[in-house]
Tab-separated table of C-alpha atoms in Angstrom:
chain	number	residue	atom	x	y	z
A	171	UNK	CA	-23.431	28.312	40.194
A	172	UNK	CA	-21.452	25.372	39.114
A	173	UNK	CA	-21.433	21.743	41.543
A	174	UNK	CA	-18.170	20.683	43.155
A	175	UNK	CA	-18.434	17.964	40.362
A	176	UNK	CA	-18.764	20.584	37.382
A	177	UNK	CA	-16.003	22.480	38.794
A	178	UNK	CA	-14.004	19.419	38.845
A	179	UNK	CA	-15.106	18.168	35.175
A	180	UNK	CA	-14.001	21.800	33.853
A	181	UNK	CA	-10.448	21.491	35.692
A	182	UNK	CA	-9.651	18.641	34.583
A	183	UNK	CA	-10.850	18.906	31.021
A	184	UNK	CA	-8.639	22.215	31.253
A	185	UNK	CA	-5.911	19.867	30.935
A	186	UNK	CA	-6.322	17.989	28.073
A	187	UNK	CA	-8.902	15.684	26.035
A	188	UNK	CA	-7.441	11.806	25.002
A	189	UNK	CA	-7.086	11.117	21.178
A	190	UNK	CA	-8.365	8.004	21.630
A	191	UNK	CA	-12.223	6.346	20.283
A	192	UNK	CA	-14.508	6.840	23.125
A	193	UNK	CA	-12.553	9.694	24.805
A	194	UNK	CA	-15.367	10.799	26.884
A	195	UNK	CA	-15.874	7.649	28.065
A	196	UNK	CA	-11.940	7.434	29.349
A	197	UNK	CA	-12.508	11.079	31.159
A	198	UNK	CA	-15.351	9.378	33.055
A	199	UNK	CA	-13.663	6.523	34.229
A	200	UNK	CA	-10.391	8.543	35.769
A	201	UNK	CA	-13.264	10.825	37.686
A	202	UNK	CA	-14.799	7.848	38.510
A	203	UNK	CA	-18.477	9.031	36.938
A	204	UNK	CA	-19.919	7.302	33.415
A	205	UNK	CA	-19.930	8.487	30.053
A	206	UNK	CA	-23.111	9.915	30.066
A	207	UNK	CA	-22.894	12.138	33.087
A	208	UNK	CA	-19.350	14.037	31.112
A	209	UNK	CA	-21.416	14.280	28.229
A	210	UNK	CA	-24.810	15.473	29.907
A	211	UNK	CA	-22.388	17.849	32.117
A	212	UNK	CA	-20.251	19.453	29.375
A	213	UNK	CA	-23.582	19.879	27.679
A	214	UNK	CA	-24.708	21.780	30.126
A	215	UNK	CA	-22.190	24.046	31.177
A	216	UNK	CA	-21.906	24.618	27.878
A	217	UNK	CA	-25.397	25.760	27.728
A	218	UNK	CA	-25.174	27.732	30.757
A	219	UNK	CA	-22.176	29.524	29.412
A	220	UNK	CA	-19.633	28.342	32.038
A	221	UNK	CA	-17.487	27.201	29.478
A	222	UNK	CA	-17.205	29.231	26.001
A	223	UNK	CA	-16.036	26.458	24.117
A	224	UNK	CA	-14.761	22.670	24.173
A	225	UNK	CA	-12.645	21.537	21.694
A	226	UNK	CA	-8.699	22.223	19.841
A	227	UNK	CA	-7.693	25.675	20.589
A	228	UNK	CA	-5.556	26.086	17.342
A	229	UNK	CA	-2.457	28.533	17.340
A	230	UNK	CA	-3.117	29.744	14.099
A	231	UNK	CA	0.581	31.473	13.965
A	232	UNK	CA	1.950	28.241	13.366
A	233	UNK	CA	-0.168	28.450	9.967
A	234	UNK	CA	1.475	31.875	8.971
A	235	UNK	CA	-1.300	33.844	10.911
A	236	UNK	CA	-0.748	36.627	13.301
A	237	UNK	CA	-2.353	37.991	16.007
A	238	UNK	CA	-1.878	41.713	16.687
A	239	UNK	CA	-2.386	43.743	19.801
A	240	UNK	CA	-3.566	47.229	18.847
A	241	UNK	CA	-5.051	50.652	20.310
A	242	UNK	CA	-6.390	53.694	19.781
A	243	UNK	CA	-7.783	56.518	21.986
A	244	UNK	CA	-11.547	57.230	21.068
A	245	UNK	CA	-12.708	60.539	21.825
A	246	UNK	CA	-15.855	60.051	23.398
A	247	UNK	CA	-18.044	62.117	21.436
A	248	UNK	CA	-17.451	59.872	18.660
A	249	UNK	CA	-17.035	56.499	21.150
A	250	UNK	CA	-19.965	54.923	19.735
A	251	UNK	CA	-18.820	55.528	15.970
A	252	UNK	CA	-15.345	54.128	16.245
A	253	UNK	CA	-16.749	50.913	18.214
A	254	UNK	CA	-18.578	50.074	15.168
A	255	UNK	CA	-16.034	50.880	12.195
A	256	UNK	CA	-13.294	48.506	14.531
A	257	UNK	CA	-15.816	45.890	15.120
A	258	UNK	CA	-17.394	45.783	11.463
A	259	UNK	CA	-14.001	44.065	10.125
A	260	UNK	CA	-14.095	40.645	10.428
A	261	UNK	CA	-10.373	40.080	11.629
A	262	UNK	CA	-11.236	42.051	14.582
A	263	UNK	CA	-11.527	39.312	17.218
A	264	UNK	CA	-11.829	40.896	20.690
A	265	UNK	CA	-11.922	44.449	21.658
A	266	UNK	CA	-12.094	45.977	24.621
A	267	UNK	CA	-12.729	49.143	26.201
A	268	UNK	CA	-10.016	50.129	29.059
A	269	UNK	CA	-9.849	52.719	32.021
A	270	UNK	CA	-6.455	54.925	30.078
A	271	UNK	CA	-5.934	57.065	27.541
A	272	UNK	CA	-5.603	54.362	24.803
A	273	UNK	CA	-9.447	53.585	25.782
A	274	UNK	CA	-9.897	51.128	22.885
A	275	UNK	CA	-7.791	47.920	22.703
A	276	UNK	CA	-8.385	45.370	20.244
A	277	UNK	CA	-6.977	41.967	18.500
A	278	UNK	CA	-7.134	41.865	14.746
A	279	UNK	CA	-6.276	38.078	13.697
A	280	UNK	CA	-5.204	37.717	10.294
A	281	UNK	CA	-4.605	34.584	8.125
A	282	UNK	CA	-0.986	36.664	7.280
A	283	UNK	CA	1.030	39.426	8.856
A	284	UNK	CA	0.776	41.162	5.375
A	285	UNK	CA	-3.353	41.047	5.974
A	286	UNK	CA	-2.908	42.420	9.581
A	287	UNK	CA	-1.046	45.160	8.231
A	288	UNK	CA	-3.858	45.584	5.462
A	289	UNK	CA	-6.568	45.611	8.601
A	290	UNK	CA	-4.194	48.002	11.287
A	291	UNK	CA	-4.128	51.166	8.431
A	292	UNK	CA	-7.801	50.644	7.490
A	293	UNK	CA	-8.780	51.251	10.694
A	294	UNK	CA	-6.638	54.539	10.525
A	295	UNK	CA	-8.200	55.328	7.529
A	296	UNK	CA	-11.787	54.903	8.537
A	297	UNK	CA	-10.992	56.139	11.901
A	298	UNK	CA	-8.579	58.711	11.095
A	299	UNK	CA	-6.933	57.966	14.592
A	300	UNK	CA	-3.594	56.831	15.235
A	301	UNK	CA	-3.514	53.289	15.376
A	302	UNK	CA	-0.362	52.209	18.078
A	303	UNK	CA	0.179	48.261	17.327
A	304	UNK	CA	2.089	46.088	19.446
A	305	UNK	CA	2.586	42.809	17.791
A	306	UNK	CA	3.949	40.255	20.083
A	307	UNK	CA	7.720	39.780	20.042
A	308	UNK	CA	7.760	37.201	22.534
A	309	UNK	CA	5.546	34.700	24.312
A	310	UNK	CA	6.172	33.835	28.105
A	311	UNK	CA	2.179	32.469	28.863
A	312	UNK	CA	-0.737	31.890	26.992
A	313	UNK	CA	-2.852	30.337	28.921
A	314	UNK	CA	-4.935	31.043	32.085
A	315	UNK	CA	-5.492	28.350	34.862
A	316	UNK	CA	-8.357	29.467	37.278
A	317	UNK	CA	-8.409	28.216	40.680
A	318	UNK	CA	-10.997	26.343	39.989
A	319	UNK	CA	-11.638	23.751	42.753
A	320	UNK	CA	-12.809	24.706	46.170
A	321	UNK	CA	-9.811	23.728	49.094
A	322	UNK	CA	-9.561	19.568	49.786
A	323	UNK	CA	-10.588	18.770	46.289
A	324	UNK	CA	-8.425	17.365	44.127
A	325	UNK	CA	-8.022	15.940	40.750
A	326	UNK	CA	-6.786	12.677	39.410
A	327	UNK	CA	-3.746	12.751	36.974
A	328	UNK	CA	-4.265	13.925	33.510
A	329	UNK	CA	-4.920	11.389	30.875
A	330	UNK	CA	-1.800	10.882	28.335
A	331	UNK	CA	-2.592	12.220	25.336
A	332	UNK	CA	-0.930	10.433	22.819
A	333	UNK	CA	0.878	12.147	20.003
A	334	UNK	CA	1.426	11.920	16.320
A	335	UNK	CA	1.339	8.974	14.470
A	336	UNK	CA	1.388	7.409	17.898
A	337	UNK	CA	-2.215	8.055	18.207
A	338	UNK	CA	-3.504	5.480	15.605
B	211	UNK	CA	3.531	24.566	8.460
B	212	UNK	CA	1.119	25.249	5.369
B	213	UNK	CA	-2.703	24.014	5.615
B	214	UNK	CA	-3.664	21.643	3.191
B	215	UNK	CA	-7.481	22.016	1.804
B	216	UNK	CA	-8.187	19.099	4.416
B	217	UNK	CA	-6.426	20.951	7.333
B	218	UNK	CA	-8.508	23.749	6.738
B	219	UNK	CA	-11.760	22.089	6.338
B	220	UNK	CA	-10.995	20.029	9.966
B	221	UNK	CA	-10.200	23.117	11.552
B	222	UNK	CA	-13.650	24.833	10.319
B	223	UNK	CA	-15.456	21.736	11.513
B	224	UNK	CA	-14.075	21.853	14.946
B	225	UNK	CA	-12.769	25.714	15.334
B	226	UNK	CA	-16.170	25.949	17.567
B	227	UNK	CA	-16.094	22.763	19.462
B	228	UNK	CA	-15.863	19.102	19.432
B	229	UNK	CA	-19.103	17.347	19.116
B	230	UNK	CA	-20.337	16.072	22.659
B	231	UNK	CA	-21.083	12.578	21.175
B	232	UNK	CA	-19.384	9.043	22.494
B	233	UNK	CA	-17.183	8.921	19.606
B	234	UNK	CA	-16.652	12.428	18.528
B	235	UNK	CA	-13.586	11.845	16.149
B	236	UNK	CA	-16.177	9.620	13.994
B	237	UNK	CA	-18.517	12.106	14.061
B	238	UNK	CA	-16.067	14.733	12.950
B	239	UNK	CA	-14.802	12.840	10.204
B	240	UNK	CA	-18.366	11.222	8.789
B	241	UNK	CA	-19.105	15.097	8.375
B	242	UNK	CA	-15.403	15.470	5.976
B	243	UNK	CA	-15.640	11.995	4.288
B	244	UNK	CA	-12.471	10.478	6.418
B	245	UNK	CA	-12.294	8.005	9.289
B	246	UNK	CA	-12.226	9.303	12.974
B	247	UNK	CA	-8.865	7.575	12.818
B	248	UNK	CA	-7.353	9.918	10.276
B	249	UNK	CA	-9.154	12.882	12.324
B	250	UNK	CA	-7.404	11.835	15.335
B	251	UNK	CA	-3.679	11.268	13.566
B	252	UNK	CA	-4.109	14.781	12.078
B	253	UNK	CA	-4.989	16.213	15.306
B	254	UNK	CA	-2.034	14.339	16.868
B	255	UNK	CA	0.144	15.640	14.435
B	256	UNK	CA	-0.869	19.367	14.920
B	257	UNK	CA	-0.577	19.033	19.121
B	258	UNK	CA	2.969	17.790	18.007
B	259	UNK	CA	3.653	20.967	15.323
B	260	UNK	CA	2.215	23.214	17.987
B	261	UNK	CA	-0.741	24.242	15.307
B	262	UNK	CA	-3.158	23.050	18.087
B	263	UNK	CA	-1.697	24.280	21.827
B	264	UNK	CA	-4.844	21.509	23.697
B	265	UNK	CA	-7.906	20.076	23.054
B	266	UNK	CA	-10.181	21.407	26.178
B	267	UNK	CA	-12.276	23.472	27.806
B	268	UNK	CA	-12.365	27.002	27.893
B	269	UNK	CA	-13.859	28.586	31.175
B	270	UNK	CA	-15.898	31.602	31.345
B	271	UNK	CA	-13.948	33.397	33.721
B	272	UNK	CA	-16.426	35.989	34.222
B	273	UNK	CA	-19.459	33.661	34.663
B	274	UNK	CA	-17.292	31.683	37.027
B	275	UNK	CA	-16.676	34.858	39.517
B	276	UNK	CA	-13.464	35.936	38.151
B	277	UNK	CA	-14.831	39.555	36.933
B	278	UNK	CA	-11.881	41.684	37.477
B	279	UNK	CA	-9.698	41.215	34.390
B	280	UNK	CA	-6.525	43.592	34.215
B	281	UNK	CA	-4.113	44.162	31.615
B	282	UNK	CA	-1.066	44.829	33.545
B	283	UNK	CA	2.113	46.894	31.754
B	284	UNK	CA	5.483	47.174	33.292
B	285	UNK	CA	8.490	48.978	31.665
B	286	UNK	CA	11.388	46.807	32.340
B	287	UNK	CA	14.863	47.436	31.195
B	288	UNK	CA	15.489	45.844	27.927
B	289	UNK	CA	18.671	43.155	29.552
B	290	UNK	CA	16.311	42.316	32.430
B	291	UNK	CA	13.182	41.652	31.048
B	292	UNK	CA	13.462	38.352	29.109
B	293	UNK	CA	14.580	36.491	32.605
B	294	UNK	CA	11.735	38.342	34.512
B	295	UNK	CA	8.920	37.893	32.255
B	296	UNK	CA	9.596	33.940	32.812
B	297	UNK	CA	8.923	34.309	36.335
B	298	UNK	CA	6.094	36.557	35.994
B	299	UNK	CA	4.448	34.138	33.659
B	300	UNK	CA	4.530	31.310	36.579
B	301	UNK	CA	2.536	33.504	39.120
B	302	UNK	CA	-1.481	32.807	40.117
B	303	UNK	CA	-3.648	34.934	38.166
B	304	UNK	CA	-1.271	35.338	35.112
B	305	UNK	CA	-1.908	34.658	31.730
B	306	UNK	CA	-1.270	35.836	28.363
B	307	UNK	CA	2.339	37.108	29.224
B	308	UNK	CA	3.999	38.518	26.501
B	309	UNK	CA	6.915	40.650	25.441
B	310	UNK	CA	5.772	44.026	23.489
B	311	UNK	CA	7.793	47.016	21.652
B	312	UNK	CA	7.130	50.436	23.367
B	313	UNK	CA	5.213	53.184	21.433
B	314	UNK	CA	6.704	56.194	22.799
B	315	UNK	CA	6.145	58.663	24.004
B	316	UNK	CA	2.523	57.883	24.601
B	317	UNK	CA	3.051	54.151	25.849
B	318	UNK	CA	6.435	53.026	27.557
B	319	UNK	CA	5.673	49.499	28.962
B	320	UNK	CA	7.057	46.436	27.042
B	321	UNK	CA	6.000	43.663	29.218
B	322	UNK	CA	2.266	43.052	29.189
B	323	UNK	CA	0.756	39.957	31.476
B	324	UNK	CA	-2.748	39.545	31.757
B	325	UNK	CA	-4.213	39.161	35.541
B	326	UNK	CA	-7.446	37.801	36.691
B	327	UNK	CA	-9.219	38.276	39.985
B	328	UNK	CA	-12.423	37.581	41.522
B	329	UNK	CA	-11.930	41.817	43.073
B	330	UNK	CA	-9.882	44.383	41.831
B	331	UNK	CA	-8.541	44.130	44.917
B	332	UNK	CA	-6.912	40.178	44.406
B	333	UNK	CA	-5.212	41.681	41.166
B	334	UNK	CA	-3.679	44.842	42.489
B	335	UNK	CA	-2.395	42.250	45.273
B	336	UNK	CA	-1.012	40.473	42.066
B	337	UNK	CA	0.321	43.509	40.299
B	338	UNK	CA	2.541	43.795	43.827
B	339	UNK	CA	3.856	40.354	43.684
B	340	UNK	CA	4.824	41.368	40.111
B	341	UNK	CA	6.172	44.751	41.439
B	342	UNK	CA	8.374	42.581	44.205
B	343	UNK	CA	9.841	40.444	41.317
B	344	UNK	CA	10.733	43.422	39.313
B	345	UNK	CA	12.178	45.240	41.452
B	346	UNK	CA	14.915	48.109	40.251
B	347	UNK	CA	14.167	46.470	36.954
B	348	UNK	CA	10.847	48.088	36.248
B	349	UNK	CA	10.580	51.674	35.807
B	350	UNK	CA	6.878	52.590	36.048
B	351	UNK	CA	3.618	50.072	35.452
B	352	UNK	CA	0.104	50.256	35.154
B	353	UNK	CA	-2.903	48.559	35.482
B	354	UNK	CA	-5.718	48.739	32.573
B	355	UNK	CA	-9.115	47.402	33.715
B	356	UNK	CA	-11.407	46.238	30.910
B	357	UNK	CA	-14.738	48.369	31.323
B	358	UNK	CA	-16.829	46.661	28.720
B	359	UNK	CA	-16.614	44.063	26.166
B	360	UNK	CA	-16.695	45.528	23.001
B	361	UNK	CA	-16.351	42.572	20.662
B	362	UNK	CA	-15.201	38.442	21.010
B	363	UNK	CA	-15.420	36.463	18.421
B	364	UNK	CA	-11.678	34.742	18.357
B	365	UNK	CA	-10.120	33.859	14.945
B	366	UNK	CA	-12.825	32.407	12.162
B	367	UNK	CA	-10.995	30.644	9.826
B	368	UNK	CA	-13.308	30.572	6.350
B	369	UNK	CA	-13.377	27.324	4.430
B	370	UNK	CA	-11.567	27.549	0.899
């Protein structure tokens, strides 16, 4: 399992990452560590699969994308057969399998909405099972925070991250 | 906000990570023929636009002991639910909150938040905080556990 000091590296890094040169080197020096421990650390965890991924999480939406929310119920006689026609299309980016009648939930992410609707009906077709959709209509939280860091231990403020032309 | 060809190109070179080198930006734009300082203004400028939400790290929440994951779904009356979802959003354990049209008759709920637990037992005790909030407003919920992992890949944008 992870050290007090990975935990603490992964909290803060939740936060936010400095557009700045050396920005590693400015996460080390507010945890009070050097350059090459972050670096060694992230590495790691990384490795380890603690952490998926380090780097900008982009909100593709904001590009004319869309993210859709969609299910199905899967007859389990054919479970294994439906799995695999959802998961063969590429804009299929999570799916799920869930304890309820709608048993199969997935995420098709689409460079348009007009795509997404393209992806939803030929998974009906291949399927031939109703497709319910549920495309997001409004946005209250995207993102989760873990409780991370074990009682006592705490963090140091997050670095600014500068913005815009600001940054240069 | 359209992407331009070199949008697209910086988003494909960093869509799976920044590299874990002392000067990363340089190393990001040596690979697209720019200066790290143009990587960095253009990833300024989309944390402004709201194109990129952060640049950080994304926990494993299973690996890190957090392995019950339930989609809870609430039906809460249309008038109510906009001022309610806000507060749900702030509790522990949520994320992913997000307004939803029903699909009736099979599927009634229209408020969907995410909760994560290291038991099924922490997120049922969430799911009651959520209940508490609702109150009157909320006509039935439910809780759907994920039982496997059938696919994650998150969105791969291809280069043009």
């Amino acid at each position: 399992m992870p050290s007090v000091e990975d935990l603490r590296l992964m909290a803060y890094l939740h936060g936010g990452f400095p557009l700045v040169d050396e920005p590693y080197a400015a996460v080390a020096q507010a945890l009070g560590t050097t350059e090459q421990d972050v670096l060694q650390r992230l590495q790691r965890l990384l490795n380890e699969g603690y952490l998926t991924r380090f780097g900008p999480l982009f909100q593709i939406e904001r590009a004319g994308g869309q993210f859709v929310l969609a299910a199905l119920s899967a007859p389990e006689a054919q479970w294994d057969g439906v799995a695999a026609q959802v998961n063969a299309l590429p804009e299929v980016a999570h799916n799920y399998r869930r304890e309820h009648a709608l048993n199969m939930w997935f995420v098709v992410a689409a460079e348009s909405p007009a795509l997404a609707r393209q992806v939803l009906q030929r998974i009906e077709d291949t399927t031939g099972l109703k497709v319910h959709a549920f495309p997001k209509e409004r946005e209250y939280r995207v993102e989760l925070r873990l409780p991370l860091l074990p009682p006592g231990v705490t963090l140091p403020p997050p670095l600014e991250v500068p913005h815009g032309a600001g940054c240069v | 906000m359209a992407l331009d060809a070199f949008d697209r190109a910086l988003i494909a070179a960093t869509q799976a990570g920044l590299p874990l080198v002392a000067r990363p930006y340089d190393a990001v734009g040596a690979a697209l023929g720019v200066s790290g300082e143009r990587v960095r203004q253009r990833l300024g400028e989309m944390l402004e636009t709201g194109l990129i939400r952060r640049v950080g790290a994304v926990p494993h929440h299973y690996k890190l002991g957090f392995t019950a994951n339930g989609m809870s779904v609430w039906d809460v009356a249309d008038a109510e639910v906009d001022a309610l979802a806000r507060q749900v959003a702030l509790l522990p354990g949520v994320s992913h909150c997000y307004l939803r049209p029903r699909s009736l008759p099979v599927w009634p709920y229209n408020l969907f938040a995410m909760l994560h637990g290291r038991s099924r037992d922490e997120v049922s005790e969430q799911a009651t905080h959520i209940a508490q909030l609702l109150g009157a407003h909320c006509r039935q919920h439910d809780i759907l556990y994920s039982s496997a992992v059938l696919k994650k890949t998150g969105l791969r944008l291809k280069e043009d």
